[in-house]
Coordinates of C-alpha atoms and ligand atoms in Angstrom, one line a residue:
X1 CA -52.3 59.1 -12.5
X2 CA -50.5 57.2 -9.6
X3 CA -52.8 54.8 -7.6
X4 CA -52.0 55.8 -3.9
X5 CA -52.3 52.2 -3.3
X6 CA -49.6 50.7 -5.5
X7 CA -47.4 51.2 -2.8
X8 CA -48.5 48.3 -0.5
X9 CA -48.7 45.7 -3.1
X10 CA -46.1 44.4 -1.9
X11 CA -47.8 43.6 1.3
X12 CA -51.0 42.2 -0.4
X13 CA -48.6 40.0 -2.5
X14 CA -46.9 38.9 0.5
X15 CA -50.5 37.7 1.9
X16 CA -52.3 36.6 -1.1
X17 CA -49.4 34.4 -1.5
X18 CA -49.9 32.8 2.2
X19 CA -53.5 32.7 2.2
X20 CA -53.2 31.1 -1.2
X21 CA -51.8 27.6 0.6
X22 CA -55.1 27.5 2.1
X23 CA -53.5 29.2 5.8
X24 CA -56.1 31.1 8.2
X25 CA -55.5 34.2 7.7
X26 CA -53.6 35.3 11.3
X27 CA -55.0 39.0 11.1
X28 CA -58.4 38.3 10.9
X29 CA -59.2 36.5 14.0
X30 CA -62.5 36.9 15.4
X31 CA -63.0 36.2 18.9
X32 CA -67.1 35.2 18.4
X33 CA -67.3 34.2 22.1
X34 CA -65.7 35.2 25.5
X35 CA -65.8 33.2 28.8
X36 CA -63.1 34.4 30.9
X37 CA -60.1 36.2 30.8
X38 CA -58.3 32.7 29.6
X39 CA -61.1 31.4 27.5
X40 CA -62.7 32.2 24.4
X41 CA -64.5 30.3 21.3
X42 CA -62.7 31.0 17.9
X43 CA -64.0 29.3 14.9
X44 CA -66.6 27.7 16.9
X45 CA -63.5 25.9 19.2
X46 CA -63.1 26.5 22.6
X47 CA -59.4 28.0 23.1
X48 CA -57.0 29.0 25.3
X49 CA -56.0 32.4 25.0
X50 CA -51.9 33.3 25.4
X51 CA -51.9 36.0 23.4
X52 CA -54.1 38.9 25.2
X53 CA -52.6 41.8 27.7
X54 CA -54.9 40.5 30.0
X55 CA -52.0 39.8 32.4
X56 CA -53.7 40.4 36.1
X57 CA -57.0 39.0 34.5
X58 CA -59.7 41.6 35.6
X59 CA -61.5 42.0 32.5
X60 CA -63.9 39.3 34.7
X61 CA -63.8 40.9 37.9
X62 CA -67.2 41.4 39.4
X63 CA -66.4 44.5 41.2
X64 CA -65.2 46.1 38.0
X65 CA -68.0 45.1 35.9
X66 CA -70.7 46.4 38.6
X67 CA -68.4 49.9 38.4
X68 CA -69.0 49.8 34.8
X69 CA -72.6 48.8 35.0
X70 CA -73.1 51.8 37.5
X71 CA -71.5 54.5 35.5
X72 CA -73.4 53.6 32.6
X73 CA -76.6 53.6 34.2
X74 CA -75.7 57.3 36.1
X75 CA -73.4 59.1 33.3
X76 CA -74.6 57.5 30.4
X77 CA -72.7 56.2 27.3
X78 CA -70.5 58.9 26.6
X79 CA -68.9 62.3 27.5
X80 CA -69.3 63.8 23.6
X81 CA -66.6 66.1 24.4
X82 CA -63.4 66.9 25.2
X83 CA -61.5 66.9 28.4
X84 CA -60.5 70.5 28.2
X85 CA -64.5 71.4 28.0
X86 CA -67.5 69.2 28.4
X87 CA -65.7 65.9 29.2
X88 CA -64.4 65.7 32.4
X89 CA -66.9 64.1 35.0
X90 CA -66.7 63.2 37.9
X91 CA -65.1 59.5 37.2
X92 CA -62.4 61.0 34.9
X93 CA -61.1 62.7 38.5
X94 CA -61.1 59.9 40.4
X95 CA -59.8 57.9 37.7
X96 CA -56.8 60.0 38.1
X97 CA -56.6 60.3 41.6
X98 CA -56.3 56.4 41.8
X99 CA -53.4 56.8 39.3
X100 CA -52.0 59.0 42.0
X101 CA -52.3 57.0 44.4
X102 CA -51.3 53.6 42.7
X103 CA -48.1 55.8 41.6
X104 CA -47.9 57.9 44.7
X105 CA -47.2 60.4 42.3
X106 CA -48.7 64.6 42.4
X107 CA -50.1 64.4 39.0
X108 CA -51.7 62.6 36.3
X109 CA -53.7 62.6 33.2
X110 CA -56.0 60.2 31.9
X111 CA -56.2 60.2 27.7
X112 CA -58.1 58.3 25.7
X113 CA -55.9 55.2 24.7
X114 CA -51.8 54.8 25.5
X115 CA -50.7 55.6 22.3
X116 CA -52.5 59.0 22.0
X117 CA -50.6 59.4 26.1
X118 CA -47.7 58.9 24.1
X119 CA -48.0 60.8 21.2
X120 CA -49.2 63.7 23.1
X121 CA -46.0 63.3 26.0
X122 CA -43.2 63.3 23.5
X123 CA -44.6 65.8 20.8
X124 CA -45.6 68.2 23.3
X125 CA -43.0 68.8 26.3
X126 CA -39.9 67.9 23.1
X127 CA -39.5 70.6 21.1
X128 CA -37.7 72.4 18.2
X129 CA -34.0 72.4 19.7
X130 CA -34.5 69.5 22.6
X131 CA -33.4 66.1 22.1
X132 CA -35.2 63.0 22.8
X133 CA -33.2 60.0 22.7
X134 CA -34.9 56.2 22.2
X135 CA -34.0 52.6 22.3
X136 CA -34.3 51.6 19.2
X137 CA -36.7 48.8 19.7
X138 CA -39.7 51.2 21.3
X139 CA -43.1 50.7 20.5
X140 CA -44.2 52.4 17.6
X141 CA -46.5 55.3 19.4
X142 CA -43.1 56.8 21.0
X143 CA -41.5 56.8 17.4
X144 CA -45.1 58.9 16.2
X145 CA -45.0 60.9 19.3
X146 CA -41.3 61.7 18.1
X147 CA -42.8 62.3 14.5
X148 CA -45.3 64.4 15.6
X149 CA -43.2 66.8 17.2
X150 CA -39.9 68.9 16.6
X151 CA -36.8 67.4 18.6
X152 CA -33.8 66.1 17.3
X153 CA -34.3 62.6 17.5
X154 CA -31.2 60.3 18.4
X155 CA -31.8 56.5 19.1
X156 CA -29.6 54.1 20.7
X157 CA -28.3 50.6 20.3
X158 CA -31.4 48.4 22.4
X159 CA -30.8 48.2 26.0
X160 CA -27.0 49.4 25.4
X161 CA -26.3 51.5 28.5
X162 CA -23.0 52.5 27.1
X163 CA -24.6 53.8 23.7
X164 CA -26.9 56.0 25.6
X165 CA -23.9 57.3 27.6
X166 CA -22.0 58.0 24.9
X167 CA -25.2 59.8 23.0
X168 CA -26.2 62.0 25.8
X169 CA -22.0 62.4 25.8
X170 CA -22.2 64.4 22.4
X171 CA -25.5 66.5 22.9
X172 CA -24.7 70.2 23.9
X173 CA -24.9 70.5 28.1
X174 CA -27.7 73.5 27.9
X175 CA -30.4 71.4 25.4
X176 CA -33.4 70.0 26.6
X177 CA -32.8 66.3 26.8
X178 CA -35.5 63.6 26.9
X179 CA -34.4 59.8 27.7
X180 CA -37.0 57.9 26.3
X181 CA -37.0 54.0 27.7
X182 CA -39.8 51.3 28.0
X183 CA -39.8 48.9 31.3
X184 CA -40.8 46.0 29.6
X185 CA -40.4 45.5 25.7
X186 CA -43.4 43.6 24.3
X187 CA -41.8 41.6 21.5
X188 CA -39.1 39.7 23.3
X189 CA -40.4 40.5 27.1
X190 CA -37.1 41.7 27.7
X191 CA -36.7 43.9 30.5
X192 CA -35.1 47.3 30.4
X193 CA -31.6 47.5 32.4
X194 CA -33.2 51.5 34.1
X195 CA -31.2 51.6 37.1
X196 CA -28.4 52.3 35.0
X197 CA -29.9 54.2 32.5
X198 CA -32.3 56.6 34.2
X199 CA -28.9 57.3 36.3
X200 CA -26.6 58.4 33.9
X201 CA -29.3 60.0 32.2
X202 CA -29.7 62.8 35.4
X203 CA -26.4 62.7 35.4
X204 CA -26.2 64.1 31.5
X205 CA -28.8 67.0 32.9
X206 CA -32.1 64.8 31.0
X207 CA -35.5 64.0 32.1
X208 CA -36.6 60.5 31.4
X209 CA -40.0 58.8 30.3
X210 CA -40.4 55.7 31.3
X211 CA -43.3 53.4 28.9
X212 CA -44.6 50.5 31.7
X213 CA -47.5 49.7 30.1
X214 CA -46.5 45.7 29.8
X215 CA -45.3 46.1 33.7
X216 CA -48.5 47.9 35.6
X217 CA -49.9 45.8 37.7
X218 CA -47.6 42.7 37.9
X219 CA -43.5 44.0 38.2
X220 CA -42.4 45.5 41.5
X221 CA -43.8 45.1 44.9
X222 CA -46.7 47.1 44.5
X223 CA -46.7 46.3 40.7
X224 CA -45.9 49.8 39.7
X225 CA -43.5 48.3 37.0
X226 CA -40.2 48.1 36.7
X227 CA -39.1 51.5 38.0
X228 CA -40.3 50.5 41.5
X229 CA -38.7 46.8 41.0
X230 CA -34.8 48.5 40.3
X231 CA -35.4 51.0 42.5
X232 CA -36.2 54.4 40.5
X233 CA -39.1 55.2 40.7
X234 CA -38.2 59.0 42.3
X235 CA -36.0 59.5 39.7
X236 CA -38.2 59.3 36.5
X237 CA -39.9 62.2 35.6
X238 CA -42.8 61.0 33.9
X239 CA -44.4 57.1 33.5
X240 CA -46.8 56.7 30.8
X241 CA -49.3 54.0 30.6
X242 CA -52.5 52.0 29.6
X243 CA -55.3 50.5 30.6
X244 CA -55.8 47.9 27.6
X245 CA -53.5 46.0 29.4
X246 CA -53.5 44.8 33.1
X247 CA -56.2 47.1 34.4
X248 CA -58.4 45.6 31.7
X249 CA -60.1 48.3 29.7
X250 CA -59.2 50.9 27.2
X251 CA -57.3 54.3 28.0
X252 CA -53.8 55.5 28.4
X253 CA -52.1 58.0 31.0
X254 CA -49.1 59.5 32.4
X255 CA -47.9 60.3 35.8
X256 CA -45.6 63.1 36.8
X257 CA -44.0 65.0 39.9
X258 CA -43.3 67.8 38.0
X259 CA -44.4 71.1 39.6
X260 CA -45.8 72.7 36.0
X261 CA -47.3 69.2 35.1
X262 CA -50.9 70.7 34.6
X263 CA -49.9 72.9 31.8
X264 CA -50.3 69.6 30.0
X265 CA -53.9 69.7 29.8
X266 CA -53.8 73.2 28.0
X267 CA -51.7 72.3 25.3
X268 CA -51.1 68.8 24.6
X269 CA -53.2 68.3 21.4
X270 CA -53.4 64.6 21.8
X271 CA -55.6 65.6 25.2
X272 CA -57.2 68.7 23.7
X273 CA -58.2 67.4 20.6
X274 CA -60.6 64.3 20.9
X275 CA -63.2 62.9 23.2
X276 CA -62.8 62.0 26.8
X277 CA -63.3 58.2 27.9
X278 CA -66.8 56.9 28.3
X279 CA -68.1 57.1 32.0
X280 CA -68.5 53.2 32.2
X281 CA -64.9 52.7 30.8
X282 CA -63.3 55.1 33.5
X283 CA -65.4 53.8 36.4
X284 CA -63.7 50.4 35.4
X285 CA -60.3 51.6 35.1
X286 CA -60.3 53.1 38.6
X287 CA -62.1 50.4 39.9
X288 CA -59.3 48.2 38.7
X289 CA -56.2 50.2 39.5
X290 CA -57.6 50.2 42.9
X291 CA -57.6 46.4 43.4
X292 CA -54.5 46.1 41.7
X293 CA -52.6 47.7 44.7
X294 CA -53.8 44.8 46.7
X295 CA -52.5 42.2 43.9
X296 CA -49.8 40.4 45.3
X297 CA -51.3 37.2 45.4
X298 CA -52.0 37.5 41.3
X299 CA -48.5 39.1 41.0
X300 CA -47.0 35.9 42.4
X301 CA -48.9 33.2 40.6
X302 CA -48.2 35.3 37.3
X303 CA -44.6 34.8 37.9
X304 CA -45.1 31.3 38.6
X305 CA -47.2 30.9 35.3
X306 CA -43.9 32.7 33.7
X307 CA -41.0 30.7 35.1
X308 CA -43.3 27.4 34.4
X309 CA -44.2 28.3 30.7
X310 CA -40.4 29.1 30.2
X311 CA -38.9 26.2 31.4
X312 CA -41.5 24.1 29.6
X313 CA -40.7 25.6 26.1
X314 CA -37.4 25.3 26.6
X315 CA -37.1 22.0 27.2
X316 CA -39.4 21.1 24.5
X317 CA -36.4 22.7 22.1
X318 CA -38.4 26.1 21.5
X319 CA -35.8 29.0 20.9
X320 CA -37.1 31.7 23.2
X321 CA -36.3 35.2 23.1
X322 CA -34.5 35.3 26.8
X323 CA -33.0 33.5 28.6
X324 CA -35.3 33.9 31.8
X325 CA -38.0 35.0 31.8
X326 CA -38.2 38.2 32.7
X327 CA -42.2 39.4 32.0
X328 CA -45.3 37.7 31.5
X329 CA -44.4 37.9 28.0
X330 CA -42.4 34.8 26.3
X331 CA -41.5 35.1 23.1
X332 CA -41.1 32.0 20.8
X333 CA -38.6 32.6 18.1
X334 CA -39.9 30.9 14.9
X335 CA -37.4 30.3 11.5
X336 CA -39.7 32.7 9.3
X337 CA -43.0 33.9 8.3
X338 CA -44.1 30.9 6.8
X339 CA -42.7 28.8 9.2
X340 CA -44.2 31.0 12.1
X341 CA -47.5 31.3 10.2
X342 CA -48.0 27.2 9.9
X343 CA -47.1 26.7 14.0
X344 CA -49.9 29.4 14.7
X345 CA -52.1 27.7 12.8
X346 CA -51.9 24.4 13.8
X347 CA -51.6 25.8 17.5
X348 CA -55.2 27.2 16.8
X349 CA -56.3 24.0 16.0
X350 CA -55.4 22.5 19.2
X351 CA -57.3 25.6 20.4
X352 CA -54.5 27.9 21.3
X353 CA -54.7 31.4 20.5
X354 CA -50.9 33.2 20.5
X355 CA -49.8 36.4 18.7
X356 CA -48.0 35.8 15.5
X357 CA -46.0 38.9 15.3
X358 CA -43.9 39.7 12.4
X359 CA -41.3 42.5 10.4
X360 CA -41.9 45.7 10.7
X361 CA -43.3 45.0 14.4
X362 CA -40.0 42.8 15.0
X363 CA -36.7 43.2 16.5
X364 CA -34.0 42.2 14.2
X365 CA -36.7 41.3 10.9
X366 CA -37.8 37.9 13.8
X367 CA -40.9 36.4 13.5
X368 CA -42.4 35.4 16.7
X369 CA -45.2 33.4 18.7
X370 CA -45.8 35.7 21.7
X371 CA -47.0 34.1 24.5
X372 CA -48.4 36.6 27.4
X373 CA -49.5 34.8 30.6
X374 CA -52.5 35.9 32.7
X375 CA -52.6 35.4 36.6
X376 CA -56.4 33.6 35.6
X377 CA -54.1 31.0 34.1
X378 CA -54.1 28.0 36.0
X379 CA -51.5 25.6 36.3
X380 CA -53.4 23.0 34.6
X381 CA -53.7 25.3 31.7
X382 CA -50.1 25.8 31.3
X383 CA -49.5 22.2 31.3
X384 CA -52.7 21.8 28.5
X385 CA -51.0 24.6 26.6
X386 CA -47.3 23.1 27.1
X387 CA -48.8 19.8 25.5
X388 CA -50.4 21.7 22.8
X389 CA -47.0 23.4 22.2
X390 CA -45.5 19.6 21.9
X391 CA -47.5 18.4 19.3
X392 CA -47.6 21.4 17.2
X393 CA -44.3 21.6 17.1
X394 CA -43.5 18.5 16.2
X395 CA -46.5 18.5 13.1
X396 CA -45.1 21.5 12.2
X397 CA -41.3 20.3 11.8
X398 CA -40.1 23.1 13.9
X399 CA -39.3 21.2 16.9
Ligands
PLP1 C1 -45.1 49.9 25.1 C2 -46.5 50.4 24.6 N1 -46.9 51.6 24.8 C3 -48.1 52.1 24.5 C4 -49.0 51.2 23.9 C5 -50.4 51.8 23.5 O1 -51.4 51.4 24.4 P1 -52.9 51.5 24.0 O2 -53.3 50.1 23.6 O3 -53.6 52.0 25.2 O4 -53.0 52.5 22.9 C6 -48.7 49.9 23.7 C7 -49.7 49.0 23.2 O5 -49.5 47.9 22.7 C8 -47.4 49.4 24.1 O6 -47.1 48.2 23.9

């Protein structure tokens, strides 16, 4: 009889092999205290944290926390249902209508996490004879959303305007056509060239989706993402997006000006098909989106955080994965696993915490130390964590 499991020994290889040199084990972390947004004790040290999605820092914010400290006292600890029946109360709405308004878009729906937003997007409104062309570097809850439903799916060369020209070129005129792009890709930080893109998709007849959950809150004026920041906001038919991220909780949702939008709710499985958010965690999420429209002062020390960490790297003789930066995300390119493995270590033991990222997550097979900023970051920090950064570096041979 086949073990169902034979098929990942590679995988536990791969890590029994690492651990076996004595290395922490960079998937196991436990974070056993939390002080701020920026702070946190791991392994009984106090450490920096660069590797959350805390990026506009309100996981702290008093006005949040009372929101969520209300709810739960008035609506309890859960909804037990689904949004479609029992579970839609009173701060799912308004949870949406500050989505709305933070969009100043007609519609939008509140799921229970971005991925299932995704998942239940893509595999409902693409179906058996539409297309749905992605970059190829998308995050994988757009490639299951494409799994989970019928379209033809055609990806495209990352950020390559002319491959996506010359795809939507090929597909017949009358299909369905859905451009799938994100505004921010969370490996290198890189951001998406959509001016061009979302154009010449309308041109080719398509409607385009547009990911910004590493954008919200921070890129563009009102921190909308990076549709508002190029200028396209009223051309992009739909925006999905989370709230693990800037806005601090958990949750996921999508925006839309389309007319028939509300049909969603009826037969989007990914909606129908599992409980609604907990009172407490949308009372926070609208709480949050509603200060973030009043943000600029976080937006702009975020960037400054970015642009400092950047140039500090870089002239440390870090390879990072652009050559600006372009998000609050910088990605440090390491030589390999094991390479990239020893610098996080020895990074936590200066009491850093970053993400080690690795293959299949990766562009291009990299292995990569991704720093995200948080507006909470102070300048001080960044200096601390440039210094950490230094010495690592050099213990580890890799600078
Ligand atoms: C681009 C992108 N979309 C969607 C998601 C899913 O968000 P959530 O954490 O709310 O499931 C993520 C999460 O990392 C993401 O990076």
């Amino acid at each position: 009889m086949t073990d169902l499991f034979s098929k990942f020994d590679a995988l536990i290889q791969q890590r029994e092999t690492l651990l076996s040199t004595g290395q922490r084990d960079p998937f196991s972390l436990v974070m056993e205290e939390v002080k701020s947004p920026t702070v946190a004790v791991v392994n009984g040290k106090e450490t920096i944290l660069l590797g959350t999605y805390n990026y506009m820092g309100m996981t702290f914010d008093p006005d949040v926390i009372a929101a969520g400290k209300k709810a739960l006292d008035d609506f309890g600890t859960g909804t037990t249902g689904s949004r479609v029946l029992n579970g839609t109360y009173q701060g799912h709405r308004e949870c949406e209508d500050a989505l709305k308004e933070f969009y100043g878009f007609d519609h939008a729906m509140v799921f229970s996490t971005g991925y299932q937003a995704n998942l239940g997007i893509i595999s409902t409104i693409a179906g058996k004879d539409d297309y749905v062309l992605l970059d190829i570097d998308s995050h994988a809850s757009i490639y299951d959303g494409c799994a989970m439903g019928n379209a033809q799916i055609v990806p495209f060369r990352h950020n390559d305007i002319e491959a996506l020209e010359k795809r939507l070129k090929r597909l017949p005129e009358e299909a369905g056509k859905l451009v799938i792009l994100e505004g921010v890709y969370s490996m290198l930080g890189d951001v998406a060239p959509l001016k061009e893109m979302v154009r010449i998709s309308k041109e080719a007849g398509a409607m385009v989706l547009v990911d910004e959950a590493h954008s919200m809150g921070f890129i563009g004026e009102h921190g909308r993402g990076v549709a508002e920041e190029q200028g396209v906001m009223d051309d992009v038919d739909f925006i999905i997006g989370t709230f693990s991220k800037s806005v601090g909780t958990v949750g996921g949702f999508c925006v839309s000006n389309h007319p028939k939008f509300e049909v969603m709710r009826l037969v989007c499985r990914p909606y129908v098909f599992t409980a609604s958010l907990p009172p407490s965690v949308v009372a926070t999420a609208a709480t949050s989106i509603r200060k973030l429209m009043h943000g600029s002062e976080k937006r702009a020390h975020l960037w400054e955080n970015s642009r400092k960490l950047h140039a500090g790297l870089k002239a440390l003789g870090f390879t990072i994965g652009t050559d600006e930066p372009q998000s609050a995300i910088i990605a440090v390119i390491m030589p390999d696993l094991e390479g990239g493995a020893k610098m996080w270590e020895s990074l936590l033991n200066e009491g850093l915490y970053v993400n080690l990222a690795r293959p299949p997550a990766t562009p291009a097979n990299m292995t990569l130390l991704r720093c995200s900023l948080c507006a909470e970051h102070t300048s001080e920090q960044v200096d601390e964590i440039l210094g950490m950064f230094e010495r690592a570096g050099k213990a580890t041979g890799i600078i």
